[in-house]
mmCIF file of C-alpha atoms in Angstrom:
data_model
loop_
_atom_site.group_PDB
_atom_site.id
_atom_site.type_symbol
_atom_site.label_atom_id
_atom_site.label_comp_id
_atom_site.label_asym_id
_atom_site.label_seq_id
_atom_site.Cartn_x
_atom_site.Cartn_y
_atom_site.Cartn_z
ATOM 1 C CA MET A 812 39.006 -40.376 -321.456
ATOM 2 C CA ARG A 813 40.187 -41.280 -324.958
ATOM 3 C CA SER A 814 39.412 -37.763 -326.185
ATOM 4 C CA ALA A 815 41.437 -36.261 -323.339
ATOM 5 C CA ILE A 816 44.444 -38.434 -324.226
ATOM 6 C CA ILE A 817 44.227 -37.417 -327.895
ATOM 7 C CA ALA A 818 43.962 -33.739 -326.977
ATOM 8 C CA ALA A 819 46.973 -33.991 -324.659
ATOM 9 C CA SER A 820 48.989 -35.730 -327.392
ATOM 10 C CA LEU A 821 48.166 -33.021 -329.918
ATOM 11 C CA LEU A 822 49.138 -30.296 -327.448
ATOM 12 C CA LEU A 823 52.438 -32.049 -326.740
ATOM 13 C CA ALA A 824 53.137 -32.300 -330.464
ATOM 14 C CA VAL A 825 52.453 -28.605 -330.967
ATOM 15 C CA LEU A 826 54.858 -27.684 -328.146
ATOM 16 C CA VAL A 827 57.641 -30.168 -328.857
ATOM 17 C CA VAL A 828 57.926 -30.135 -332.668
ATOM 18 C CA PRO A 829 58.864 -26.446 -333.003
ATOM 19 C CA LEU A 830 61.451 -26.824 -330.236
ATOM 20 C CA SER A 831 62.961 -29.846 -331.919
ATOM 21 C CA ALA A 832 63.043 -28.083 -335.267
ATOM 22 C CA GLY A 833 64.857 -25.123 -333.739
ATOM 23 C CA ALA A 834 67.360 -27.357 -332.003
ATOM 24 C CA ALA A 835 68.138 -29.179 -335.239
ATOM 25 C CA GLY A 836 68.874 -26.027 -337.196
ATOM 26 C CA ASP A 837 72.070 -25.212 -339.048
ATOM 27 C CA GLY A 838 75.183 -24.096 -337.229
ATOM 28 C CA PRO A 839 77.879 -25.680 -335.089
ATOM 29 C CA ALA A 840 77.103 -27.782 -332.055
ATOM 30 C CA LEU A 841 77.049 -25.682 -328.908
ATOM 31 C CA GLN A 842 79.460 -26.452 -326.093
ATOM 32 C CA GLU A 843 78.040 -26.978 -322.617
ATOM 33 C CA ALA A 844 78.671 -23.988 -320.370
ATOM 34 C CA ASN A 845 78.250 -26.052 -317.179
ATOM 35 C CA ILE A 846 77.457 -22.954 -315.142
ATOM 36 C CA ASP A 847 76.522 -22.990 -311.461
ATOM 37 C CA LEU A 848 74.341 -20.158 -310.165
ATOM 38 C CA LYS A 849 75.136 -21.205 -306.595
ATOM 39 C CA ASP A 850 78.840 -20.479 -307.110
ATOM 40 C CA LYS A 851 79.055 -16.883 -305.885
ATOM 41 C CA ALA A 852 82.813 -16.717 -306.398
ATOM 42 C CA SER A 853 82.244 -17.478 -310.081
ATOM 43 C CA LEU A 854 79.469 -14.876 -310.271
ATOM 44 C CA GLN A 855 81.699 -12.264 -308.632
ATOM 45 C CA ARG A 856 84.473 -12.946 -311.143
ATOM 46 C CA GLY A 857 81.937 -12.780 -313.963
ATOM 47 C CA ALA A 858 80.739 -9.384 -312.749
ATOM 48 C CA LYS A 859 84.343 -8.156 -312.753
ATOM 49 C CA TYR A 860 84.943 -9.445 -316.278
ATOM 50 C CA PHE A 861 81.747 -7.838 -317.543
ATOM 51 C CA ALA A 862 82.619 -4.474 -315.987
ATOM 52 C CA ASN A 863 86.152 -4.539 -317.371
ATOM 53 C CA TYR A 864 85.634 -5.959 -320.860
ATOM 54 C CA CYS A 865 81.984 -5.618 -321.852
ATOM 55 C CA MET A 866 80.395 -2.621 -320.197
ATOM 56 C CA GLY A 867 82.106 -0.053 -322.377
ATOM 57 C CA CYS A 868 79.625 -1.003 -325.103
ATOM 58 C CA HIS A 869 76.989 -3.275 -323.562
ATOM 59 C CA SER A 870 74.590 -2.341 -320.777
ATOM 60 C CA LEU A 871 72.471 -4.268 -318.271
ATOM 61 C CA GLN A 872 69.556 -1.857 -318.142
ATOM 62 C CA TYR A 873 67.336 -4.046 -315.936
ATOM 63 C CA MET A 874 69.916 -4.632 -313.193
ATOM 64 C CA ARG A 875 70.950 -2.211 -310.448
ATOM 65 C CA TYR A 876 74.444 -2.174 -309.009
ATOM 66 C CA ASN A 877 73.314 -2.483 -305.392
ATOM 67 C CA ARG A 878 70.921 -5.335 -306.188
ATOM 68 C CA MET A 879 73.753 -7.231 -307.876
ATOM 69 C CA ALA A 880 76.083 -6.522 -304.955
ATOM 70 C CA ALA A 881 73.527 -7.762 -302.409
ATOM 71 C CA ASP A 882 72.851 -10.964 -304.343
ATOM 72 C CA LEU A 883 76.523 -11.751 -304.938
ATOM 73 C CA ASP A 884 77.808 -10.717 -301.489
ATOM 74 C CA ILE A 885 79.965 -7.902 -302.861
ATOM 75 C CA PRO A 886 80.792 -5.265 -300.185
ATOM 76 C CA GLU A 887 79.738 -1.727 -301.105
ATOM 77 C CA ASP A 888 83.291 -0.379 -300.950
ATOM 78 C CA GLU A 889 84.485 -3.042 -303.418
ATOM 79 C CA LEU A 890 81.453 -2.324 -305.595
ATOM 80 C CA THR A 891 82.213 1.387 -305.851
ATOM 81 C CA GLN A 892 85.957 0.915 -306.269
ATOM 82 C CA ASN A 893 86.048 -1.957 -308.759
ATOM 83 C CA LEU A 894 82.720 -2.235 -310.570
ATOM 84 C CA ILE A 895 81.291 1.284 -310.846
ATOM 85 C CA PHE A 896 82.957 3.694 -313.241
ATOM 86 C CA GLY A 897 82.249 7.354 -313.886
ATOM 87 C CA ASP A 898 79.646 9.160 -311.815
ATOM 88 C CA ALA A 899 77.193 6.261 -311.439
ATOM 89 C CA LYS A 900 75.702 5.561 -308.003
ATOM 90 C CA PRO A 901 75.092 2.150 -306.345
ATOM 91 C CA GLY A 902 71.335 2.589 -306.843
ATOM 92 C CA ASP A 903 71.654 3.223 -310.595
ATOM 93 C CA VAL A 904 70.971 0.655 -313.289
ATOM 94 C CA MET A 905 74.020 -0.755 -315.061
ATOM 95 C CA THR A 906 74.061 1.359 -318.219
ATOM 96 C CA ASN A 907 76.861 3.122 -320.064
ATOM 97 C CA ALA A 908 77.345 6.351 -321.979
ATOM 98 C CA MET A 909 77.196 4.867 -325.482
ATOM 99 C CA ARG A 910 74.392 6.325 -327.587
ATOM 100 C CA PRO A 911 72.460 3.951 -329.894
ATOM 101 C CA GLN A 912 73.439 5.973 -332.963
ATOM 102 C CA ASP A 913 77.114 5.706 -332.035
ATOM 103 C CA GLY A 914 76.935 1.923 -331.825
ATOM 104 C CA GLU A 915 75.175 1.738 -335.177
ATOM 105 C CA SER A 916 77.772 4.015 -336.764
ATOM 106 C CA TRP A 917 80.771 2.129 -335.358
ATOM 107 C CA PHE A 918 79.574 -1.481 -335.538
ATOM 108 C CA GLY A 919 76.847 -1.425 -338.193
ATOM 109 C CA LYS A 920 73.960 -1.934 -335.750
ATOM 110 C CA VAL A 921 72.749 -0.774 -332.370
ATOM 111 C CA VAL A 922 74.760 -2.473 -329.627
ATOM 112 C CA PRO A 923 72.333 -4.748 -327.731
ATOM 113 C CA ASP A 924 71.644 -4.676 -324.022
ATOM 114 C CA LEU A 925 72.743 -7.991 -322.523
ATOM 115 C CA THR A 926 70.417 -8.297 -319.524
ATOM 116 C CA LEU A 927 68.398 -11.072 -321.174
ATOM 117 C CA VAL A 928 70.957 -12.458 -323.629
ATOM 118 C CA THR A 929 71.092 -15.939 -322.053
ATOM 119 C CA ARG A 930 67.298 -16.129 -322.127
ATOM 120 C CA TRP A 931 66.736 -15.276 -325.786
ATOM 121 C CA ARG A 932 69.842 -17.211 -326.755
ATOM 122 C CA SER A 933 71.041 -19.673 -324.092
ATOM 123 C CA PRO A 934 73.982 -20.012 -321.694
ATOM 124 C CA ASP A 935 75.537 -22.610 -324.008
ATOM 125 C CA TRP A 936 75.194 -20.240 -326.985
ATOM 126 C CA VAL A 937 76.887 -17.351 -325.164
ATOM 127 C CA TYR A 938 79.668 -19.622 -323.901
ATOM 128 C CA THR A 939 80.325 -21.076 -327.357
ATOM 129 C CA TYR A 940 80.089 -17.662 -329.025
ATOM 130 C CA LEU A 941 82.793 -16.169 -326.803
ATOM 131 C CA LYS A 942 85.099 -19.061 -327.728
ATOM 132 C CA SER A 943 84.411 -19.095 -331.478
ATOM 133 C CA TYR A 944 86.051 -16.002 -332.949
ATOM 134 C CA TYR A 945 88.458 -16.606 -335.832
ATOM 135 C CA VAL A 946 90.538 -14.535 -338.240
ATOM 136 C CA ASP A 947 88.639 -13.292 -341.304
ATOM 137 C CA ASP A 948 90.315 -10.520 -343.304
ATOM 138 C CA SER A 949 87.088 -9.834 -345.213
ATOM 139 C CA ARG A 950 85.381 -8.474 -342.080
ATOM 140 C CA PRO A 951 85.721 -4.832 -340.890
ATOM 141 C CA PHE A 952 87.449 -5.813 -337.628
ATOM 142 C CA GLY A 953 89.352 -8.732 -339.123
ATOM 143 C CA VAL A 954 87.393 -11.418 -337.291
ATOM 144 C CA ASN A 955 84.276 -13.529 -337.731
ATOM 145 C CA ASN A 956 82.457 -15.941 -335.455
ATOM 146 C CA LEU A 957 81.530 -19.578 -335.924
ATOM 147 C CA VAL A 958 78.116 -19.289 -334.251
ATOM 148 C CA PHE A 959 77.302 -15.738 -335.404
ATOM 149 C CA ASP A 960 78.345 -15.345 -339.019
ATOM 150 C CA LYS A 961 79.333 -11.820 -340.110
ATOM 151 C CA VAL A 962 79.379 -10.657 -336.522
ATOM 152 C CA GLY A 963 79.722 -6.905 -336.043
ATOM 153 C CA MET A 964 81.375 -7.075 -332.627
ATOM 154 C CA PRO A 965 85.193 -7.073 -332.499
ATOM 155 C CA HIS A 966 86.914 -9.763 -330.463
ATOM 156 C CA VAL A 967 87.507 -7.730 -327.302
ATOM 157 C CA LEU A 968 88.993 -10.753 -325.498
ATOM 158 C CA SER A 969 91.521 -11.585 -328.216
ATOM 159 C CA ASN A 970 94.497 -10.526 -326.101
ATOM 160 C CA LEU A 971 93.392 -13.073 -323.496
ATOM 161 C CA GLN A 972 92.342 -15.927 -325.773
ATOM 162 C CA GLY A 973 94.838 -15.438 -328.587
ATOM 163 C CA VAL A 974 94.294 -15.756 -332.334
ATOM 164 C CA GLN A 975 92.203 -18.552 -333.824
ATOM 165 C CA ALA A 976 92.117 -19.648 -337.456
ATOM 166 C CA PRO A 977 89.224 -21.412 -339.205
ATOM 167 C CA VAL A 978 89.297 -25.148 -339.797
ATOM 168 C CA TYR A 979 87.751 -26.187 -343.099
ATOM 169 C CA ALA A 980 85.946 -29.397 -343.980
ATOM 170 C CA GLU A 981 88.057 -32.046 -345.673
ATOM 171 C CA GLY A 982 87.571 -32.821 -349.352
ATOM 172 C CA HIS A 983 87.250 -30.681 -352.429
ATOM 173 C CA ALA A 984 84.329 -28.280 -352.699
ATOM 174 C CA ALA A 985 82.642 -27.600 -355.994
ATOM 175 C CA GLU A 986 84.313 -24.985 -358.174
ATOM 176 C CA GLY A 987 83.350 -21.495 -357.028
ATOM 177 C CA ALA A 988 81.838 -22.738 -353.757
ATOM 178 C CA VAL A 989 82.728 -21.148 -350.422
ATOM 179 C CA PRO A 990 84.833 -23.524 -348.252
ATOM 180 C CA HIS A 991 82.847 -24.918 -345.340
ATOM 181 C CA ILE A 992 84.212 -24.003 -341.894
ATOM 182 C CA VAL A 993 83.750 -26.739 -339.314
ATOM 183 C CA GLY A 994 85.731 -25.360 -336.393
ATOM 184 C CA VAL A 995 88.531 -23.141 -335.153
ATOM 185 C CA GLU A 996 92.052 -23.751 -333.895
ATOM 186 C CA LEU A 997 94.376 -21.655 -331.788
ATOM 187 C CA VAL A 998 97.356 -20.477 -333.856
ATOM 188 C CA GLU A 999 98.712 -17.738 -331.586
ATOM 189 C CA PRO A 1000 98.390 -18.075 -327.785
ATOM 190 C CA GLY A 1001 97.049 -15.215 -325.706
ATOM 191 C CA GLU A 1002 97.748 -14.124 -322.161
ATOM 192 C CA LEU A 1003 95.642 -16.987 -320.756
ATOM 193 C CA THR A 1004 95.942 -20.709 -321.315
ATOM 194 C CA VAL A 1005 93.035 -22.470 -323.021
ATOM 195 C CA GLU A 1006 91.808 -23.753 -319.656
ATOM 196 C CA GLU A 1007 92.073 -20.329 -318.036
ATOM 197 C CA TYR A 1008 90.191 -18.669 -320.895
ATOM 198 C CA ASP A 1009 87.449 -21.309 -320.793
ATOM 199 C CA SER A 1010 87.084 -20.722 -317.044
ATOM 200 C CA MET A 1011 86.866 -16.966 -317.567
ATOM 201 C CA VAL A 1012 84.205 -17.318 -320.259
ATOM 202 C CA ARG A 1013 82.260 -19.720 -318.038
ATOM 203 C CA ASP A 1014 82.290 -17.177 -315.196
ATOM 204 C CA LEU A 1015 81.120 -14.434 -317.553
ATOM 205 C CA THR A 1016 78.332 -16.662 -318.894
ATOM 206 C CA ASN A 1017 77.354 -17.593 -315.346
ATOM 207 C CA PHE A 1018 77.047 -13.917 -314.426
ATOM 208 C CA LEU A 1019 74.956 -13.078 -317.503
ATOM 209 C CA THR A 1020 72.677 -16.024 -316.727
ATOM 210 C CA TYR A 1021 72.161 -14.711 -313.188
ATOM 211 C CA VAL A 1022 71.416 -11.213 -314.521
ATOM 212 C CA GLY A 1023 68.744 -12.586 -316.858
ATOM 213 C CA GLU A 1024 66.762 -14.026 -313.945
ATOM 214 C CA PRO A 1025 68.067 -13.074 -310.480
ATOM 215 C CA TYR A 1026 65.226 -14.957 -308.761
ATOM 216 C CA LYS A 1027 65.863 -18.255 -310.570
ATOM 217 C CA LEU A 1028 67.233 -20.222 -307.626
ATOM 218 C CA GLU A 1029 64.621 -18.763 -305.270
ATOM 219 C CA ARG A 1030 61.871 -19.534 -307.778
ATOM 220 C CA ARG A 1031 62.972 -23.146 -308.094
ATOM 221 C CA SER A 1032 63.170 -23.561 -304.330
ATOM 222 C CA LEU A 1033 59.730 -22.025 -303.875
ATOM 223 C CA GLY A 1034 58.340 -24.214 -306.659
ATOM 224 C CA LEU A 1035 59.384 -27.333 -304.762
ATOM 225 C CA TYR A 1036 57.495 -26.188 -301.669
ATOM 226 C CA VAL A 1037 54.447 -25.373 -303.802
ATOM 227 C CA LEU A 1038 54.477 -28.876 -305.306
ATOM 228 C CA LEU A 1039 54.777 -30.443 -301.865
ATOM 229 C CA PHE A 1040 51.886 -28.303 -300.623
ATOM 230 C CA LEU A 1041 49.720 -29.292 -303.602
ATOM 231 C CA GLY A 1042 50.568 -32.958 -303.048
ATOM 232 C CA LEU A 1043 49.539 -32.709 -299.397
ATOM 233 C CA MET A 1044 46.340 -30.871 -300.312
ATOM 234 C CA PHE A 1045 45.531 -33.562 -302.899
ATOM 235 C CA ILE A 1046 45.795 -36.268 -300.244
ATOM 236 C CA LEU A 1047 43.655 -34.322 -297.766
ATOM 237 C CA THR A 1048 41.098 -33.502 -300.460
ATOM 238 C CA TYR A 1049 40.939 -37.141 -301.553
ATOM 239 C CA TYR A 1050 40.175 -38.425 -298.062
ATOM 240 C CA LEU A 1051 37.770 -35.539 -297.419
ATOM 241 C CA LYS A 1052 35.882 -36.480 -300.572
ATOM 242 C CA LYS A 1053 35.697 -40.118 -299.429
ATOM 243 C CA GLU A 1054 34.372 -38.951 -296.063
ATOM 244 C CA PHE A 1055 31.651 -36.815 -297.662
ATOM 245 C CA TRP A 1056 30.552 -39.490 -300.122
ATOM 246 C CA LYS A 1057 30.743 -42.586 -297.921
ATOM 247 C CA ASP A 1058 27.037 -42.390 -296.940
ATOM 248 C CA ILE A 1059 25.875 -42.060 -300.553
ATOM 249 C CA HIS A 1060 27.146 -45.430 -301.761
#
């Protein structure tokens, strides 16, 4: 028994320590996205925002239009009119016409597919990233990002969010040192208020989280039933074992 406890402790240490180390890494604190995968209205708005602002460069190569429409209760006529551009069909995957070499030439690297972005980053990372652009004249597109330094992507939502400037740490840095940026502040309002932009980014993050794992809610629901079944089977097995062994003692 003691050996089993020690082995379990070592396994827990191996699993937890790397996660803790990654969470304590450098970079700004991430803001909570507070998404809700049950909110289909939010997911529908997120799909619209992605189609209008993101899909010119980014694809969702593991998601089909008609699958998305079925999951999010989007009628086929609205799907074809508002979310499908060009000659794509409802049964096609959500890709675009940008060639990898074009993205590398224009932005300095191949433009990534975003199907799994909230899984290899996190919803909080994506949410914070979309809110953290700031003016930086040293960058090719005139902007940088607080959570993704030297970002190659231009701020495609700048007309909605407005212009943000960096906020530097107080105090005097050593001579020749680069000033430390600790945040951003809005210096020129966009078309949306801060609250409206936050809501838009939350909807977009919600949609990308759904795309990364469409079965997530179903999986969680099924997992609960599986645990209940295993609990019931444990009870039945326990009393069956007592019944079998009662004549041996």
